[in-house]
mmCIF file of N, CA and C in Angstrom:
data_model
loop_
_atom_site.group_PDB
_atom_site.id
_atom_site.type_symbol
_atom_site.label_atom_id
_atom_site.label_comp_id
_atom_site.label_asym_id
_atom_site.label_seq_id
_atom_site.Cartn_x
_atom_site.Cartn_y
_atom_site.Cartn_z
ATOM 1 N N UNK T 1 -42.368 57.089 31.128
ATOM 2 C CA UNK T 1 -41.159 57.293 31.919
ATOM 3 C C UNK T 1 -41.547 57.399 33.392
ATOM 4 N N UNK T 2 -40.613 57.152 34.280
ATOM 5 C CA UNK T 2 -40.930 57.226 35.706
ATOM 6 C C UNK T 2 -41.468 58.590 36.153
ATOM 7 N N UNK T 3 -41.039 59.669 35.485
ATOM 8 C CA UNK T 3 -41.508 61.010 35.873
ATOM 9 C C UNK T 3 -42.801 61.423 35.170
ATOM 10 N N UNK T 4 -43.310 60.595 34.259
ATOM 11 C CA UNK T 4 -44.561 60.892 33.569
ATOM 12 C C UNK T 4 -44.441 61.869 32.424
ATOM 13 N N UNK T 5 -43.234 62.307 32.086
ATOM 14 C CA UNK T 5 -43.044 63.298 31.034
ATOM 15 C C UNK T 5 -43.058 62.690 29.638
ATOM 16 N N UNK T 6 -42.719 61.411 29.543
ATOM 17 C CA UNK T 6 -42.598 60.744 28.255
ATOM 18 C C UNK T 6 -43.419 59.464 28.265
ATOM 19 N N UNK T 7 -44.056 59.179 27.135
ATOM 20 C CA UNK T 7 -44.855 57.969 26.968
ATOM 21 C C UNK T 7 -44.419 57.306 25.675
ATOM 22 N N UNK T 8 -44.278 55.986 25.689
ATOM 23 C CA UNK T 8 -43.969 55.231 24.480
ATOM 24 C C UNK T 8 -45.091 54.231 24.242
ATOM 25 N N UNK T 9 -45.516 54.130 22.982
ATOM 26 C CA UNK T 9 -46.582 53.196 22.610
ATOM 27 C C UNK T 9 -46.168 52.461 21.345
ATOM 28 N N UNK T 10 -46.312 51.130 21.363
ATOM 29 C CA UNK T 10 -45.958 50.319 20.210
ATOM 30 C C UNK T 10 -47.195 49.751 19.542
ATOM 31 N N UNK T 11 -47.045 49.357 18.267
ATOM 32 C CA UNK T 11 -48.184 48.803 17.547
ATOM 33 C C UNK T 11 -47.825 47.489 16.855
ATOM 34 N N UNK T 12 -48.816 46.885 16.209
ATOM 35 C CA UNK T 12 -48.653 45.588 15.558
ATOM 36 C C UNK T 12 -47.777 45.660 14.310
ATOM 37 N N UNK T 13 -47.552 46.840 13.778
ATOM 38 C CA UNK T 13 -46.686 46.999 12.608
ATOM 39 C C UNK T 13 -45.221 47.207 12.986
ATOM 40 N N UNK T 14 -44.914 47.235 14.273
ATOM 41 C CA UNK T 14 -43.534 47.397 14.711
ATOM 42 C C UNK T 14 -43.091 48.830 14.900
ATOM 43 N N UNK T 15 -44.033 49.755 14.895
ATOM 44 C CA UNK T 15 -43.697 51.160 15.156
ATOM 45 C C UNK T 15 -43.816 51.444 16.650
ATOM 46 N N UNK T 16 -42.903 52.252 17.144
ATOM 47 C CA UNK T 16 -42.976 52.747 18.518
ATOM 48 C C UNK T 16 -42.954 54.263 18.431
ATOM 49 N N UNK T 17 -43.995 54.898 18.962
ATOM 50 C CA UNK T 17 -44.062 56.358 18.972
ATOM 51 C C UNK T 17 -43.762 56.832 20.392
ATOM 52 N N UNK T 18 -42.819 57.754 20.500
ATOM 53 C CA UNK T 18 -42.439 58.340 21.784
ATOM 54 C C UNK T 18 -43.087 59.722 21.856
ATOM 55 N N UNK T 19 -43.878 59.943 22.912
ATOM 56 C CA UNK T 19 -44.667 61.157 23.068
ATOM 57 C C UNK T 19 -44.131 62.024 24.198
ATOM 58 N N UNK T 20 -44.213 63.347 24.018
ATOM 59 C CA UNK T 20 -44.011 64.305 25.101
ATOM 60 C C UNK T 20 -45.395 64.589 25.668
ATOM 61 N N UNK T 21 -45.645 64.108 26.867
ATOM 62 C CA UNK T 21 -46.984 64.139 27.440
ATOM 63 C C UNK T 21 -47.496 65.570 27.621
ATOM 64 N N UNK T 22 -46.721 66.452 28.198
ATOM 65 C CA UNK T 22 -47.178 67.816 28.483
ATOM 66 C C UNK T 22 -47.550 68.568 27.206
ATOM 67 N N UNK T 23 -46.805 68.353 26.142
ATOM 68 C CA UNK T 23 -47.063 69.054 24.875
ATOM 69 C C UNK T 23 -48.049 68.303 23.976
ATOM 70 N N UNK T 24 -48.334 67.050 24.339
ATOM 71 C CA UNK T 24 -49.227 66.197 23.539
ATOM 72 C C UNK T 24 -48.741 66.076 22.099
ATOM 73 N N UNK T 25 -47.414 65.919 21.944
ATOM 74 C CA UNK T 25 -46.822 65.792 20.613
ATOM 75 C C UNK T 25 -45.941 64.554 20.537
ATOM 76 N N UNK T 26 -45.870 63.988 19.346
ATOM 77 C CA UNK T 26 -44.967 62.864 19.102
ATOM 78 C C UNK T 26 -43.550 63.403 18.983
ATOM 79 N N UNK T 27 -42.666 62.859 19.783
ATOM 80 C CA UNK T 27 -41.266 63.282 19.786
ATOM 81 C C UNK T 27 -40.497 62.584 18.669
ATOM 82 N N UNK T 28 -40.751 61.276 18.500
ATOM 83 C CA UNK T 28 -40.102 60.521 17.440
ATOM 84 C C UNK T 28 -40.809 59.183 17.248
ATOM 85 N N UNK T 29 -40.584 58.598 16.076
ATOM 86 C CA UNK T 29 -41.115 57.282 15.762
ATOM 87 C C UNK T 29 -39.947 56.362 15.464
ATOM 88 N N UNK T 30 -39.960 55.197 16.104
ATOM 89 C CA UNK T 30 -38.898 54.207 15.947
ATOM 90 C C UNK T 30 -39.469 52.968 15.287
ATOM 91 N N UNK T 31 -38.612 52.172 14.650
ATOM 92 C CA UNK T 31 -39.068 50.960 13.974
ATOM 93 C C UNK T 31 -38.432 49.730 14.603
ATOM 94 N N UNK T 32 -39.282 48.732 14.908
ATOM 95 C CA UNK T 32 -38.798 47.466 15.462
ATOM 96 C C UNK T 32 -38.675 46.375 14.399
ATOM 97 N N UNK T 33 -39.426 46.474 13.335
ATOM 98 C CA UNK T 33 -39.407 45.443 12.314
ATOM 99 C C UNK T 33 -40.508 44.411 12.477
ATOM 100 N N UNK T 34 -40.958 44.193 13.697
ATOM 101 C CA UNK T 34 -42.130 43.337 13.947
ATOM 102 C C UNK T 34 -42.876 43.895 15.151
ATOM 103 N N UNK T 35 -44.064 43.366 15.407
ATOM 104 C CA UNK T 35 -44.967 43.925 16.418
ATOM 105 C C UNK T 35 -44.299 44.107 17.780
ATOM 106 N N UNK T 36 -44.595 45.230 18.409
ATOM 107 C CA UNK T 36 -44.071 45.530 19.746
ATOM 108 C C UNK T 36 -44.744 44.638 20.779
ATOM 109 N N UNK T 37 -43.958 44.136 21.739
ATOM 110 C CA UNK T 37 -44.472 43.271 22.794
ATOM 111 C C UNK T 37 -44.347 43.920 24.170
ATOM 112 N N UNK T 38 -43.244 44.634 24.413
ATOM 113 C CA UNK T 38 -43.024 45.272 25.715
ATOM 114 C C UNK T 38 -42.080 46.461 25.525
ATOM 115 N N UNK T 39 -42.296 47.507 26.327
ATOM 116 C CA UNK T 39 -41.484 48.720 26.267
ATOM 117 C C UNK T 39 -41.121 49.156 27.674
ATOM 118 N N UNK T 40 -39.924 49.720 27.834
ATOM 119 C CA UNK T 40 -39.508 50.279 29.120
ATOM 120 C C UNK T 40 -38.676 51.527 28.862
ATOM 121 N N UNK T 41 -38.993 52.599 29.582
ATOM 122 C CA UNK T 41 -38.285 53.873 29.468
ATOM 123 C C UNK T 41 -37.527 54.181 30.748
ATOM 124 N N UNK T 42 -36.323 54.695 30.584
ATOM 125 C CA UNK T 42 -35.540 55.198 31.710
ATOM 126 C C UNK T 42 -34.662 56.314 31.170
ATOM 127 N N UNK T 43 -34.938 57.529 31.585
ATOM 128 C CA UNK T 43 -34.186 58.672 31.065
ATOM 129 C C UNK T 43 -34.351 58.776 29.567
ATOM 130 N N UNK T 44 -33.242 58.861 28.854
ATOM 131 C CA UNK T 44 -33.280 58.938 27.397
ATOM 132 C C UNK T 44 -33.061 57.587 26.738
ATOM 133 N N UNK T 45 -33.270 56.509 27.473
ATOM 134 C CA UNK T 45 -33.116 55.163 26.923
ATOM 135 C C UNK T 45 -34.456 54.446 26.896
ATOM 136 N N UNK T 46 -34.685 53.739 25.797
ATOM 137 C CA UNK T 46 -35.886 52.935 25.629
ATOM 138 C C UNK T 46 -35.454 51.517 25.274
ATOM 139 N N UNK T 47 -35.973 50.548 25.999
ATOM 140 C CA UNK T 47 -35.785 49.142 25.648
ATOM 141 C C UNK T 47 -37.113 48.657 25.084
ATOM 142 N N UNK T 48 -37.058 48.058 23.903
ATOM 143 C CA UNK T 48 -38.253 47.565 23.243
ATOM 144 C C UNK T 48 -38.072 46.097 22.902
ATOM 145 N N UNK T 49 -39.084 45.294 23.207
ATOM 146 C CA UNK T 49 -39.093 43.881 22.843
ATOM 147 C C UNK T 49 -40.162 43.662 21.797
ATOM 148 N N UNK T 50 -39.838 42.867 20.766
ATOM 149 C CA UNK T 50 -40.849 42.556 19.758
ATOM 150 C C UNK T 50 -41.392 41.144 19.995
ATOM 151 N N UNK T 51 -42.386 40.753 19.196
ATOM 152 C CA UNK T 51 -43.044 39.458 19.396
ATOM 153 C C UNK T 51 -42.149 38.274 19.041
ATOM 154 N N UNK T 52 -41.020 38.526 18.398
ATOM 155 C CA UNK T 52 -40.061 37.467 18.087
ATOM 156 C C UNK T 52 -39.055 37.280 19.216
ATOM 157 N N UNK T 53 -39.184 38.122 20.251
ATOM 158 C CA UNK T 53 -38.296 38.018 21.401
ATOM 159 C C UNK T 53 -36.996 38.785 21.262
ATOM 160 N N UNK T 54 -36.884 39.659 20.271
ATOM 161 C CA UNK T 54 -35.674 40.457 20.113
ATOM 162 C C UNK T 54 -35.804 41.747 20.921
ATOM 163 N N UNK T 55 -34.752 42.078 21.648
ATOM 164 C CA UNK T 55 -34.688 43.323 22.417
ATOM 165 C C UNK T 55 -33.873 44.339 21.646
ATOM 166 N N UNK T 56 -34.334 45.578 21.665
ATOM 167 C CA UNK T 56 -33.589 46.668 21.043
ATOM 168 C C UNK T 56 -33.454 47.802 22.055
ATOM 169 N N UNK T 57 -32.285 48.419 22.080
ATOM 170 C CA UNK T 57 -32.014 49.550 22.958
ATOM 171 C C UNK T 57 -31.865 50.798 22.097
ATOM 172 N N UNK T 58 -32.656 51.832 22.432
ATOM 173 C CA UNK T 58 -32.628 53.090 21.697
ATOM 174 C C UNK T 58 -32.153 54.212 22.605
ATOM 175 N N UNK T 59 -31.365 55.120 22.039
ATOM 176 C CA UNK T 59 -30.977 56.360 22.704
ATOM 177 C C UNK T 59 -31.895 57.439 22.142
ATOM 178 N N UNK T 60 -32.846 57.905 22.935
ATOM 179 C CA UNK T 60 -33.830 58.865 22.459
ATOM 180 C C UNK T 60 -33.239 60.251 22.235
ATOM 181 N N UNK T 61 -32.153 60.562 22.900
ATOM 182 C CA UNK T 61 -31.489 61.855 22.700
ATOM 183 C C UNK T 61 -30.851 61.903 21.315
ATOM 184 N N UNK T 62 -30.166 60.819 20.944
ATOM 185 C CA UNK T 62 -29.527 60.740 19.621
ATOM 186 C C UNK T 62 -30.524 60.351 18.536
ATOM 187 N N UNK T 63 -31.609 59.686 18.945
ATOM 188 C CA UNK T 63 -32.645 59.304 17.996
ATOM 189 C C UNK T 63 -32.395 58.021 17.249
ATOM 190 N N UNK T 64 -31.571 57.151 17.795
ATOM 191 C CA UNK T 64 -31.302 55.913 17.070
ATOM 192 C C UNK T 64 -31.104 54.709 17.965
ATOM 193 N N UNK T 65 -31.059 53.562 17.306
ATOM 194 C CA UNK T 65 -30.830 52.297 18.003
ATOM 195 C C UNK T 65 -29.352 52.176 18.330
ATOM 196 N N UNK T 66 -29.051 51.743 19.555
ATOM 197 C CA UNK T 66 -27.650 51.613 19.954
ATOM 198 C C UNK T 66 -27.284 50.184 20.342
ATOM 199 N N UNK T 67 -28.256 49.281 20.312
ATOM 200 C CA UNK T 67 -27.947 47.888 20.616
ATOM 201 C C UNK T 67 -29.139 46.996 20.374
ATOM 202 N N UNK T 68 -28.861 45.693 20.243
ATOM 203 C CA UNK T 68 -29.942 44.721 20.085
ATOM 204 C C UNK T 68 -29.453 43.342 20.488
ATOM 205 N N UNK T 69 -30.418 42.477 20.814
ATOM 206 C CA UNK T 69 -30.117 41.097 21.159
ATOM 207 C C UNK T 69 -30.446 40.205 19.969
ATOM 208 N N UNK T 70 -30.057 38.956 20.070
ATOM 209 C CA UNK T 70 -30.489 37.958 19.099
ATOM 210 C C UNK T 70 -31.944 37.627 19.402
ATOM 211 N N UNK T 71 -32.751 37.292 18.387
ATOM 212 C CA UNK T 71 -34.141 36.897 18.650
ATOM 213 C C UNK T 71 -34.197 35.667 19.551
ATOM 214 N N UNK T 72 -35.148 35.664 20.476
ATOM 215 C CA UNK T 72 -35.303 34.551 21.414
ATOM 216 C C UNK T 72 -36.261 33.490 20.891
ATOM 217 N N UNK T 73 -36.939 33.764 19.779
ATOM 218 C CA UNK T 73 -37.845 32.799 19.196
ATOM 219 C C UNK T 73 -39.269 32.883 19.674
ATOM 220 N N UNK T 74 -39.630 33.921 20.413
ATOM 221 C CA UNK T 74 -40.996 34.071 20.888
ATOM 222 C C UNK T 74 -41.143 35.368 21.645
ATOM 223 N N UNK T 75 -42.370 35.672 22.097
ATOM 224 C CA UNK T 75 -42.605 36.910 22.829
ATOM 225 C C UNK T 75 -41.733 37.041 24.071
ATOM 226 N N UNK T 76 -41.343 38.255 24.368
ATOM 227 C CA UNK T 76 -40.535 38.514 25.571
ATOM 228 C C UNK T 76 -41.341 38.231 26.843
ATOM 229 N N UNK T 77 -42.634 38.468 26.776
ATOM 230 C CA UNK T 77 -43.497 38.272 27.944
ATOM 231 C C UNK T 77 -44.502 37.158 27.657
ATOM 232 N N UNK T 78 -44.014 35.945 27.546
ATOM 233 C CA UNK T 78 -44.884 34.805 27.263
ATOM 234 C C UNK T 78 -45.789 34.518 28.456
ATOM 235 N N UNK T 79 -47.047 34.159 28.209
ATOM 236 C CA UNK T 79 -47.958 33.836 29.320
ATOM 237 C C UNK T 79 -47.447 32.624 30.097
ATOM 238 N N UNK T 80 -47.680 32.633 31.392
ATOM 239 C CA UNK T 80 -47.223 31.503 32.202
ATOM 240 C C UNK T 80 -48.374 30.590 32.547
#
């Protein structure tokens, strides 16, 4: 997060773990369904992109997914 209080890390199995940095504890684990490609945090919102190019929006306060895009057919951050 911009303030350094929260960290999100994704893995090849499609899990995203949201950490509270000061407490060194996992706050919650989210599922993408396929490998994580890119993550962005702002306040209590997390945007996650998977390797299929699908974006998901999570509300970390409520603990669930609140939106998603159609798959784009490839990684969100394709090499140029």
